[in-house]
PDB file of C-alpha atoms in Angstrom:
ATOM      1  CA  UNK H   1      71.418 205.920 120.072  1.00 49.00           C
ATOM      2  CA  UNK H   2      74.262 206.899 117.344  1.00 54.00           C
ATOM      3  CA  UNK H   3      77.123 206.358 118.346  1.00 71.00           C
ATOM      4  CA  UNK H   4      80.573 207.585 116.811  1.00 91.00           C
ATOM      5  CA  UNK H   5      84.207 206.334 117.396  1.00 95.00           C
ATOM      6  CA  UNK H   6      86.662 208.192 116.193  1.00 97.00           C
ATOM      7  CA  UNK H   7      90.354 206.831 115.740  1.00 97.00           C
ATOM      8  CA  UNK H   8      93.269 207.226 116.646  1.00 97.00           C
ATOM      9  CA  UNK H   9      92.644 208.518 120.347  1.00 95.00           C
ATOM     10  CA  UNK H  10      96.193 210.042 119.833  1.00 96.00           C
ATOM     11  CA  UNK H  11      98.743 210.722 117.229  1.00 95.00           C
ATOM     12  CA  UNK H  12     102.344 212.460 118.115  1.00 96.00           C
ATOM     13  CA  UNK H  13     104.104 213.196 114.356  1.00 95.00           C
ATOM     14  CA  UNK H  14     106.886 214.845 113.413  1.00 96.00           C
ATOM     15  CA  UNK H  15     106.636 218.405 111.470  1.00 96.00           C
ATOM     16  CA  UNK H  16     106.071 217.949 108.161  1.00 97.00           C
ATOM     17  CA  UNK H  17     104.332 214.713 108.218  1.00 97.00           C
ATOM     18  CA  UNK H  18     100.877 213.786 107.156  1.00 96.00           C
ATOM     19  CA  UNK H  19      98.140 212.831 109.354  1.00 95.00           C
ATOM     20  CA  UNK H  20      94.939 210.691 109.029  1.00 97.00           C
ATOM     21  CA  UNK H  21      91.849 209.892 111.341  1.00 98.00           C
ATOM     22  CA  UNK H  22      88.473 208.360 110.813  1.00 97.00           C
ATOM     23  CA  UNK H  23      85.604 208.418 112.193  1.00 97.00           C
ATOM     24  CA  UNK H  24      82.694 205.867 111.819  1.00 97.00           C
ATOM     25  CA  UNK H  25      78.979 205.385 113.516  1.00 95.00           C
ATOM     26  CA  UNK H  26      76.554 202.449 113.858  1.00 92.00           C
ATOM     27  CA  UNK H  27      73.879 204.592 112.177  1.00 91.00           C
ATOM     28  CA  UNK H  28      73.506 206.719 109.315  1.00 93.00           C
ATOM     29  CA  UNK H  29      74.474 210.774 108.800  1.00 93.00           C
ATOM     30  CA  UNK H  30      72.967 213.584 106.399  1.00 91.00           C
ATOM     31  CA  UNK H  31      75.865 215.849 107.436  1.00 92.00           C
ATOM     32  CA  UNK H  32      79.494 215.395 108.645  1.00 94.00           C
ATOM     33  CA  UNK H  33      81.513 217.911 109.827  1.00 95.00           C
ATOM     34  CA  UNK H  34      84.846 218.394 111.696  1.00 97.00           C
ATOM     35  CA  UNK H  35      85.977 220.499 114.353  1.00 96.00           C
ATOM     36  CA  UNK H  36      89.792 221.162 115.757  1.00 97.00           C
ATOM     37  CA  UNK H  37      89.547 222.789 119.695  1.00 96.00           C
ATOM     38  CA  UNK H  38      92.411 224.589 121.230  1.00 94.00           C
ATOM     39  CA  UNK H  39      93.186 224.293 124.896  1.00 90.00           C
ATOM     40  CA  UNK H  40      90.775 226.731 126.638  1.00 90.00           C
ATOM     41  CA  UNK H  41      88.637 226.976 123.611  1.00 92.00           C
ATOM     42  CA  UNK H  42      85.364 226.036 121.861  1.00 93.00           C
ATOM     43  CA  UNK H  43      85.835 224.236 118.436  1.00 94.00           C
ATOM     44  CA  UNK H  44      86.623 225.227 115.224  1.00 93.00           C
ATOM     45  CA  UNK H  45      84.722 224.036 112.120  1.00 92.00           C
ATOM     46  CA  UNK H  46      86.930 223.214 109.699  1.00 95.00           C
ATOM     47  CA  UNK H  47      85.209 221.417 107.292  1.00 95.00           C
ATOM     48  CA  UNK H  48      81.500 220.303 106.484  1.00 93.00           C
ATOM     49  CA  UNK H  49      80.455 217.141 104.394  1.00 94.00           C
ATOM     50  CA  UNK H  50      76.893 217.263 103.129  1.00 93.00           C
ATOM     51  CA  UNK H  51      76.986 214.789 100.648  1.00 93.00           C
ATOM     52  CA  UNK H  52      78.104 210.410 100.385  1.00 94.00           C
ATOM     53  CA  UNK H  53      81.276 210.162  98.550  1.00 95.00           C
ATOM     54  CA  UNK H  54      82.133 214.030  98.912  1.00 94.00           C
ATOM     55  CA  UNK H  55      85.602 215.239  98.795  1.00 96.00           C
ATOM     56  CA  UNK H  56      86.402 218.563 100.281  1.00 96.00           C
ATOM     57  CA  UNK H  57      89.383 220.452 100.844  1.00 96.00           C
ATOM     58  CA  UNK H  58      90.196 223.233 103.159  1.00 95.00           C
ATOM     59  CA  UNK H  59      93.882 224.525 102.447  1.00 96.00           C
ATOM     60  CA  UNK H  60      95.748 221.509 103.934  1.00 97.00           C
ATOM     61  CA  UNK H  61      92.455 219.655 104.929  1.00 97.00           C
ATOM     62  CA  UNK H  62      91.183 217.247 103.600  1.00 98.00           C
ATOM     63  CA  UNK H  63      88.080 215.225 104.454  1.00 98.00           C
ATOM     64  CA  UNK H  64      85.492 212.838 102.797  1.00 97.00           C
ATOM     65  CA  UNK H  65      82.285 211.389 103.343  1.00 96.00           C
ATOM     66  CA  UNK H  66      82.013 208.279 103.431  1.00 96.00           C
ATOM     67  CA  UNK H  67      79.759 206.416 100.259  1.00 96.00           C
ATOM     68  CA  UNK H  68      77.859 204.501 103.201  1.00 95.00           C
ATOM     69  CA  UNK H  69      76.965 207.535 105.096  1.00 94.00           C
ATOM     70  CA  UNK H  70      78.572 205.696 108.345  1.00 95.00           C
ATOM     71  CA  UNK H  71      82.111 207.170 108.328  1.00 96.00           C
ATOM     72  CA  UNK H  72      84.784 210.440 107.297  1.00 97.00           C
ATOM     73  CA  UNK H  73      88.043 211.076 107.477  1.00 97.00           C
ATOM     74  CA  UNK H  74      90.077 213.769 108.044  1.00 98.00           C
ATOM     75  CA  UNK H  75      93.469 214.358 106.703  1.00 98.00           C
ATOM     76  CA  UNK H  76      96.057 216.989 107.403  1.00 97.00           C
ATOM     77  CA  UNK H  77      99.434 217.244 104.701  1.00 97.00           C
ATOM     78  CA  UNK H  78     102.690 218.469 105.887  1.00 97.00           C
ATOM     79  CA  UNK H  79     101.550 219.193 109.211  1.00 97.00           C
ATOM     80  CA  UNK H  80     103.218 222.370 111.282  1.00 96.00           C
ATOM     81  CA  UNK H  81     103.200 223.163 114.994  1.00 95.00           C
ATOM     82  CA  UNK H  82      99.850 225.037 114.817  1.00 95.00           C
ATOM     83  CA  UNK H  83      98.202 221.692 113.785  1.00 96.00           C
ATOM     84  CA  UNK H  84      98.151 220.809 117.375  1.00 96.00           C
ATOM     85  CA  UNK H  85      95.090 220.525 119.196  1.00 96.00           C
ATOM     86  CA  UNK H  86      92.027 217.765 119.578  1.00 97.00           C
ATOM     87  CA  UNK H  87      89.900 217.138 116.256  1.00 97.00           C
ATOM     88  CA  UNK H  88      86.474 215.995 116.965  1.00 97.00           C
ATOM     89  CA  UNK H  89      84.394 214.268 113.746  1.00 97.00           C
ATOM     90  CA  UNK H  90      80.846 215.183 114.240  1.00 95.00           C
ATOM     91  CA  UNK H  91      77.351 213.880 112.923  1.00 93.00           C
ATOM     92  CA  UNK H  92      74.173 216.138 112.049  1.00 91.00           C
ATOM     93  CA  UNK H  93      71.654 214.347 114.374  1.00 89.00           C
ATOM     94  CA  UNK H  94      68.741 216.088 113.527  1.00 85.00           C
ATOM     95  CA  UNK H  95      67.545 219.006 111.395  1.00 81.00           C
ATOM     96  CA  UNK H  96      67.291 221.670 114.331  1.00 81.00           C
ATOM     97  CA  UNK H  97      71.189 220.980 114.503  1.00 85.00           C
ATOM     98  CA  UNK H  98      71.862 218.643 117.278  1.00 88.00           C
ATOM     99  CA  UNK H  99      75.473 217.057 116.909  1.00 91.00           C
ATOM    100  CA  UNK H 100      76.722 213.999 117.926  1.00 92.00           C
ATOM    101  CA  UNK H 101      80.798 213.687 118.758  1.00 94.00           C
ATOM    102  CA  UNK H 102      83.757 211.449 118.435  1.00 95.00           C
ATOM    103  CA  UNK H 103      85.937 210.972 121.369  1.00 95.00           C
ATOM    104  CA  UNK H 104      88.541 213.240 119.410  1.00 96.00           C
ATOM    105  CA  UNK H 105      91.955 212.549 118.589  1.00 97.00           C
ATOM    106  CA  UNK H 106      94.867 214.195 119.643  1.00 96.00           C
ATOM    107  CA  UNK H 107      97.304 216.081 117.359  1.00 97.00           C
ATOM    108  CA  UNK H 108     100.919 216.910 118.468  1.00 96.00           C
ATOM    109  CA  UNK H 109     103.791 217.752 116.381  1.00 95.00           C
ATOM    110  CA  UNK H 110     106.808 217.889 117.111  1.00 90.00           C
ATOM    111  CA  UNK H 111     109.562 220.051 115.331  1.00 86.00           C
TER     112      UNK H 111
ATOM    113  CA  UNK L   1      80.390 234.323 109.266  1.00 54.00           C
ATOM    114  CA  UNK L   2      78.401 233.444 112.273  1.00 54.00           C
ATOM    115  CA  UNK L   3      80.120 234.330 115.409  1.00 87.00           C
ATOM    116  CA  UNK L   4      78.727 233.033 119.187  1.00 94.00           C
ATOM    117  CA  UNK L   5      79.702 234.948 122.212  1.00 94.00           C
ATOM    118  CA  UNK L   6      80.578 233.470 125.645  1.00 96.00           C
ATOM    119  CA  UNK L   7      80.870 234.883 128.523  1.00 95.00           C
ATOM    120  CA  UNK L   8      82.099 234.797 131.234  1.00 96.00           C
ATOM    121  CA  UNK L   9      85.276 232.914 129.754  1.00 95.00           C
ATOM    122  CA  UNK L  10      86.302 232.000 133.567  1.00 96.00           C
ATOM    123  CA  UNK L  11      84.652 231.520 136.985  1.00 96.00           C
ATOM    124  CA  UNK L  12      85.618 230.492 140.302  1.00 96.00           C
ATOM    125  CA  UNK L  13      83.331 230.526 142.937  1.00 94.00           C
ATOM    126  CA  UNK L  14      82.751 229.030 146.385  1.00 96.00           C
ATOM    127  CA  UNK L  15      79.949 226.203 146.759  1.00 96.00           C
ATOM    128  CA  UNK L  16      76.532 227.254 146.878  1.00 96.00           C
ATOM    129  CA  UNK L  17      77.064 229.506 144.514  1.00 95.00           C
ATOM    130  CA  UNK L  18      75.084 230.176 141.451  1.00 97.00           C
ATOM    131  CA  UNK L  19      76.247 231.197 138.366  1.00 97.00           C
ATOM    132  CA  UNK L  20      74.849 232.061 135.420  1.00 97.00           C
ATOM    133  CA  UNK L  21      76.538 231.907 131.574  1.00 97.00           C
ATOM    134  CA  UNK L  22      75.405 233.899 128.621  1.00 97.00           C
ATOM    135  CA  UNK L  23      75.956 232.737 125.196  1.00 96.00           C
ATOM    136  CA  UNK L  24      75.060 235.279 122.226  1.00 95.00           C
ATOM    137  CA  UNK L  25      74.685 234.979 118.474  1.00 93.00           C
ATOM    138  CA  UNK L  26      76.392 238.104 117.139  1.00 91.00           C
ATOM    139  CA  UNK L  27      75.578 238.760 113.916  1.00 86.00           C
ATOM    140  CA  UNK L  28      72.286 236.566 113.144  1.00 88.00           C
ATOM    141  CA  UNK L  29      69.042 235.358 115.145  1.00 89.00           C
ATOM    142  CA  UNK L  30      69.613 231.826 116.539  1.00 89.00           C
ATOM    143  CA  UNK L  31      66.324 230.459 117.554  1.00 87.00           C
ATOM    144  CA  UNK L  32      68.025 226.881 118.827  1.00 90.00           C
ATOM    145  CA  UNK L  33      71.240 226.929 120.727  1.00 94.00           C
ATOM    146  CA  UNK L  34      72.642 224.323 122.410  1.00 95.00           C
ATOM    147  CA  UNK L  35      74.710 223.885 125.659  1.00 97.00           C
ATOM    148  CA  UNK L  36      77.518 221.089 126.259  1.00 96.00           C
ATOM    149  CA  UNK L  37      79.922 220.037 128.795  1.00 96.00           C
ATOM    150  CA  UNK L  38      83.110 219.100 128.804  1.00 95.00           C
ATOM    151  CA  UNK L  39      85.314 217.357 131.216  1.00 92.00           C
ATOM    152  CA  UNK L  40      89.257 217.262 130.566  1.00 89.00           C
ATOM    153  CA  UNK L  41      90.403 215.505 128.096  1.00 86.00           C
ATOM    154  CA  UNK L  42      86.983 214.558 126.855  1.00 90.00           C
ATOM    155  CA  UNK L  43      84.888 214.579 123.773  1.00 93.00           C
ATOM    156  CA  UNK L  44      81.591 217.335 124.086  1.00 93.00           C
ATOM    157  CA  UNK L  45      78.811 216.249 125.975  1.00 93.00           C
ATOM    158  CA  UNK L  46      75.008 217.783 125.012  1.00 94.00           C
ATOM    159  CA  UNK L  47      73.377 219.012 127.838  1.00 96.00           C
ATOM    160  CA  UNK L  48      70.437 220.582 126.675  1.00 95.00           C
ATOM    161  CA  UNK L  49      69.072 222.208 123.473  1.00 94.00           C
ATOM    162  CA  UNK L  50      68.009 226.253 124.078  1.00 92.00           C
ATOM    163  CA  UNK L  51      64.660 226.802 121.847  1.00 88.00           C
ATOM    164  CA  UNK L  52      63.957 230.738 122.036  1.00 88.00           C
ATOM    165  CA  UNK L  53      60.387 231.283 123.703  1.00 86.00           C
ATOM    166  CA  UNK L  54      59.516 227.992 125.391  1.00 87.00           C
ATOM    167  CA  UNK L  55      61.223 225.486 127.779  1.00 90.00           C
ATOM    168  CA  UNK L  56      64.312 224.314 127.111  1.00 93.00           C
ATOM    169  CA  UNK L  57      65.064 220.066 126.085  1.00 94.00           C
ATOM    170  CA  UNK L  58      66.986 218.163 128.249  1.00 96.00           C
ATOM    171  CA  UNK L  59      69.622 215.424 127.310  1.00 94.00           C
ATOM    172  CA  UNK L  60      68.794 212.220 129.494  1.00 94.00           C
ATOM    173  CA  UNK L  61      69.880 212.648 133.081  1.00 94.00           C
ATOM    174  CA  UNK L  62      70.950 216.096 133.109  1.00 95.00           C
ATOM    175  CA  UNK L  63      69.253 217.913 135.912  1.00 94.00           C
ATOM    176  CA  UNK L  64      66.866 220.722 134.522  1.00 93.00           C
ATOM    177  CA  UNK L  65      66.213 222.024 138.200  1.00 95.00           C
ATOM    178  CA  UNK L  66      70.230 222.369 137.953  1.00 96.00           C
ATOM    179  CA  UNK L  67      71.205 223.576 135.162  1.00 97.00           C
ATOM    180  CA  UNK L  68      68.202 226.589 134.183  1.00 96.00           C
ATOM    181  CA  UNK L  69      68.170 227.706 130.804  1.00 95.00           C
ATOM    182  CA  UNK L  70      66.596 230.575 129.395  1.00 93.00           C
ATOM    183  CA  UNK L  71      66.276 231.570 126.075  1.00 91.00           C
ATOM    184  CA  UNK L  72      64.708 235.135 126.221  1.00 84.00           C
ATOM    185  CA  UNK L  73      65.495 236.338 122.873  1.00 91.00           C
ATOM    186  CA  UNK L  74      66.460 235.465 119.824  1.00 91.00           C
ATOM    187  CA  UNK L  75      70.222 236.379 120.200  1.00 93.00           C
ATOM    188  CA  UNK L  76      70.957 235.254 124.151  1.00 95.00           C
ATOM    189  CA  UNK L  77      70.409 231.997 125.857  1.00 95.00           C
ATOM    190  CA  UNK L  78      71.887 231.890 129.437  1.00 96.00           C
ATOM    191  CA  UNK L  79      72.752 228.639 131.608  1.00 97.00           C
ATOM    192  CA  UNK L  80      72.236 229.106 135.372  1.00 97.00           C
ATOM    193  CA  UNK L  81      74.189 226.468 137.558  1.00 97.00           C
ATOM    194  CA  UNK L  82      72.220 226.489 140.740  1.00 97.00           C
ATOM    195  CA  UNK L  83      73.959 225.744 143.913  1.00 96.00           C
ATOM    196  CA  UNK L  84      76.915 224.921 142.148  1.00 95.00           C
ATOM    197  CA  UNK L  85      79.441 222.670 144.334  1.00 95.00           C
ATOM    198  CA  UNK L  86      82.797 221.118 143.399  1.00 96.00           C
ATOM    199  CA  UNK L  87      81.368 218.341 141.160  1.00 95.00           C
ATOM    200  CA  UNK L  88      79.764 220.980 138.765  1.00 96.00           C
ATOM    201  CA  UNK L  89      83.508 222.470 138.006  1.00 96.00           C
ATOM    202  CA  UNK L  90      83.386 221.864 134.583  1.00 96.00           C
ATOM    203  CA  UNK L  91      84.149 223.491 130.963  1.00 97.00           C
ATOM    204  CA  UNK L  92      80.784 224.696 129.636  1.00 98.00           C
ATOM    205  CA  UNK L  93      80.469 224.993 125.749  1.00 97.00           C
ATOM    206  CA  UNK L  94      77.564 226.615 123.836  1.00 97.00           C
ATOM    207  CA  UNK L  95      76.767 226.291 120.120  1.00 95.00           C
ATOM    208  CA  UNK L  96      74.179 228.057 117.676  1.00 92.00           C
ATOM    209  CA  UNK L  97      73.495 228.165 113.695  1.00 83.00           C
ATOM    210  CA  UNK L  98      72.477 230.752 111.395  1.00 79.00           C
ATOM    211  CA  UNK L  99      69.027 229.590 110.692  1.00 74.00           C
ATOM    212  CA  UNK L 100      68.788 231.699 107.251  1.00 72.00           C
ATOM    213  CA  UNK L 101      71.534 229.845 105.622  1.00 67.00           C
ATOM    214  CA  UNK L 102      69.748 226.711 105.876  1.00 64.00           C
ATOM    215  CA  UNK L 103      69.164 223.658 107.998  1.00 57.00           C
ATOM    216  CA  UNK L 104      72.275 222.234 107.178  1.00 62.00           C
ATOM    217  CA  UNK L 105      74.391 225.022 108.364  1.00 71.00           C
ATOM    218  CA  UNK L 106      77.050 223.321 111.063  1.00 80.00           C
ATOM    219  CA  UNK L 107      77.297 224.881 114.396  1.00 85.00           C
ATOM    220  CA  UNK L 108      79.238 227.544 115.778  1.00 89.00           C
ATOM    221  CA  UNK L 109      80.931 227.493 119.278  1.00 94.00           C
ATOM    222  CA  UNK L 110      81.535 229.994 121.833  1.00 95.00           C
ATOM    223  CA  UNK L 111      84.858 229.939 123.587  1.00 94.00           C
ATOM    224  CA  UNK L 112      84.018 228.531 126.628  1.00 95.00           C
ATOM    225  CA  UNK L 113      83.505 228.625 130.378  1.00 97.00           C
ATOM    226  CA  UNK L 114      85.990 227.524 132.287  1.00 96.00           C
ATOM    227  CA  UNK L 115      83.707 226.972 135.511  1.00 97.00           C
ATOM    228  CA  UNK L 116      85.752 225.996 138.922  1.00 96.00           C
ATOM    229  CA  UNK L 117      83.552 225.788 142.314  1.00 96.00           C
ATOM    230  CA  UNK L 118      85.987 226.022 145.500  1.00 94.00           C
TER     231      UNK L 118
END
């Protein structure tokens, strides 16, 4: 089956920093998106990547398809305290919506 | 936008137990939702995929006699955790899509059940 590993597993930055993390499968995806969760909570979309090579920014976010259709990243700019929580990278498996997830990575910032 | 309702948002119960979760589409008709676990620390596992008006799909070895779904109507699909005992505390996650705004419209979460069998 697809599988997708997302790096790093963990990240502790200072406030203000930027942040990066990638995620990349064996097998090809229509649709990327990417999720932050709080503690207690169900994720968050924060952005959606329908299309190879896409760019897309959400405030601070940034993310981008990859041209192969096997990977994304996610970057966050001059990151604040409210940037912590897990980030998940996910794959459209199928057209009914199933998702596939990365193992997340970890955001902390510290002031 | 699409908002998906959880509840309840916490449970403890004593083993033996069953418990049942609701999950509800607010504002549009979701006729796939999907349920996922999610132990600490851990990425979202799919448990099964909620299709309104017939039987529910299960992800490979996840027990069905278990974990009942039931997708009655086009807005609610419950999870029922039969017998529940201490290995079935868990976090419990569901997800739906607004259908009408295409098939490439991401999911939506619910906040959670935080599920803890004594």
């Amino acid at each position: 089956g697809q599988q997708l590993n997302q790096s790093p597993q963990s990240m502790f930055i200072q406030e203000g920093e930027d942040v990066s993390m990638n995620c990349t499968s064996s097998s090809i995806f229509n649709t990327w998106l990417w999720y932050k969760q709080d503690p207690g909570e169900g994720p968050v979309l924060l952005i959606a990547l329908y299309k190879a090579g896409e760019l897309t920014s959400n405030g601070r976010l940034t993310a981008q398809f990859g041209i192969t259709r096997k990977d994304s990243f996610l970057n966050i700019s001059a990151s604040i305290p409210s940037d912590v929580g897990i980030y998940f990278c996910a794959g459209l498996v199928d057209s009914w919506g199933k998702l596939q997830f990365g193992a997340g990575t970890q955001v902390v910032v510290t002031p | 936008g699409a908002v998906v309702s959880q509840h309840p948002s916490w449970v403890i119960c004593k083993s033996g137990t069953s418990v049942k979760i609701e999950c509800r589409s607010l504002d549009f008709q979701a006729t796939t939702m999907f349920w996922y676990r999610q132990f600490p620390k851990k990425s979202l596992m799919l448990m099964a995929t909620s299709n309104e008006g017939s039987k529910a799909t299960y992800e490979q070895g996840v027990e069905k006699d278990k974990f009942l779904i039931n997708h009655a109507s086009l807005t609610l699909s419950t999870l029922t955790v039969t017998s529940a005992h201490p290995e079935d505390s868990s976090f419990y996650i569901c997800s739906a899509r607004d259908p009408d705004r295409g098939r490439s419209q991401p999911q939506h979460f619910g906040d959670g059940t935080r599920l803890s069998i004594l």
